[in-house]
């Protein structure tokens, strides 16, 4: 009887972990699509920041005409 109770408790704990909502679950698209879009946005911001550093001479004092 105790084995059955412990099995039920273990299964309930396992389901609770599986039902834990992920950060990506709040987006209305597939998880991989949400990761791709957010990666492109973050990558674009990083590239824009690096371009600004290069354009305005904050890296190696090189400027683009």
Coordinates of C-alpha atoms in Angstrom, one line a residue:
X1 CA 0.0 0.0 0.0
X2 CA 2.8 2.4 0.9
X3 CA 4.6 1.6 -2.4
X4 CA 1.4 2.6 -4.3
X5 CA 1.1 5.9 -2.3
X6 CA 4.8 6.8 -2.9
X7 CA 4.4 6.0 -6.6
X8 CA 1.3 8.3 -6.8
X9 CA 3.2 11.0 -4.9
X10 CA 6.2 10.7 -7.2
X11 CA 4.0 10.9 -10.3
X12 CA 2.2 14.0 -8.9
X13 CA 5.6 15.6 -8.2
X14 CA 6.8 14.7 -11.7
X15 CA 3.7 16.2 -13.3
X16 CA 4.1 19.4 -11.3
X17 CA 7.6 19.9 -12.7
X18 CA 6.3 19.2 -16.2
X19 CA 3.5 21.8 -15.8
X20 CA 5.9 24.5 -14.7
X21 CA 5.3 27.4 -17.1
X22 CA 8.4 28.4 -19.1
X23 CA 9.3 32.0 -20.0
X24 CA 8.8 31.1 -23.7
X25 CA 5.2 29.9 -23.0
X26 CA 3.9 33.4 -22.7
X27 CA 4.5 34.1 -26.4
X28 CA 1.7 33.2 -28.8
X29 CA 4.1 31.4 -31.1
X30 CA 6.2 28.2 -31.0
X31 CA 9.0 28.2 -28.5
X32 CA 11.7 28.0 -31.2
X33 CA 10.1 30.9 -33.2
X34 CA 10.0 33.0 -30.0
X35 CA 13.7 32.3 -29.3
X36 CA 14.6 33.1 -32.9
X37 CA 12.8 36.4 -32.9
X38 CA 14.1 37.5 -29.5
X39 CA 17.6 36.5 -30.6
X40 CA 17.4 38.5 -33.7
X41 CA 16.1 41.6 -31.8
X42 CA 18.9 41.3 -29.1
X43 CA 21.5 40.6 -31.8
X44 CA 20.4 43.7 -33.7
X45 CA 20.6 45.8 -30.6
X46 CA 24.1 44.5 -29.9
X47 CA 25.2 45.1 -33.5
X48 CA 23.7 48.6 -33.5
X49 CA 25.6 49.4 -30.3
X50 CA 28.9 48.1 -31.7
X51 CA 28.3 50.2 -34.9
X52 CA 27.7 53.3 -32.7
X53 CA 31.0 52.6 -30.9
X54 CA 32.9 52.3 -34.2
X55 CA 31.1 55.2 -35.9
X56 CA 31.7 57.7 -33.2
X57 CA 35.3 56.7 -32.5
X58 CA 34.9 55.1 -29.1
X59 CA 36.8 52.0 -30.2
X60 CA 40.4 52.5 -31.2
X61 CA 39.6 56.1 -32.1
X62 CA 38.7 54.9 -35.6
X63 CA 35.8 56.8 -37.3
X64 CA 33.9 56.0 -40.5
X65 CA 33.5 58.9 -42.9

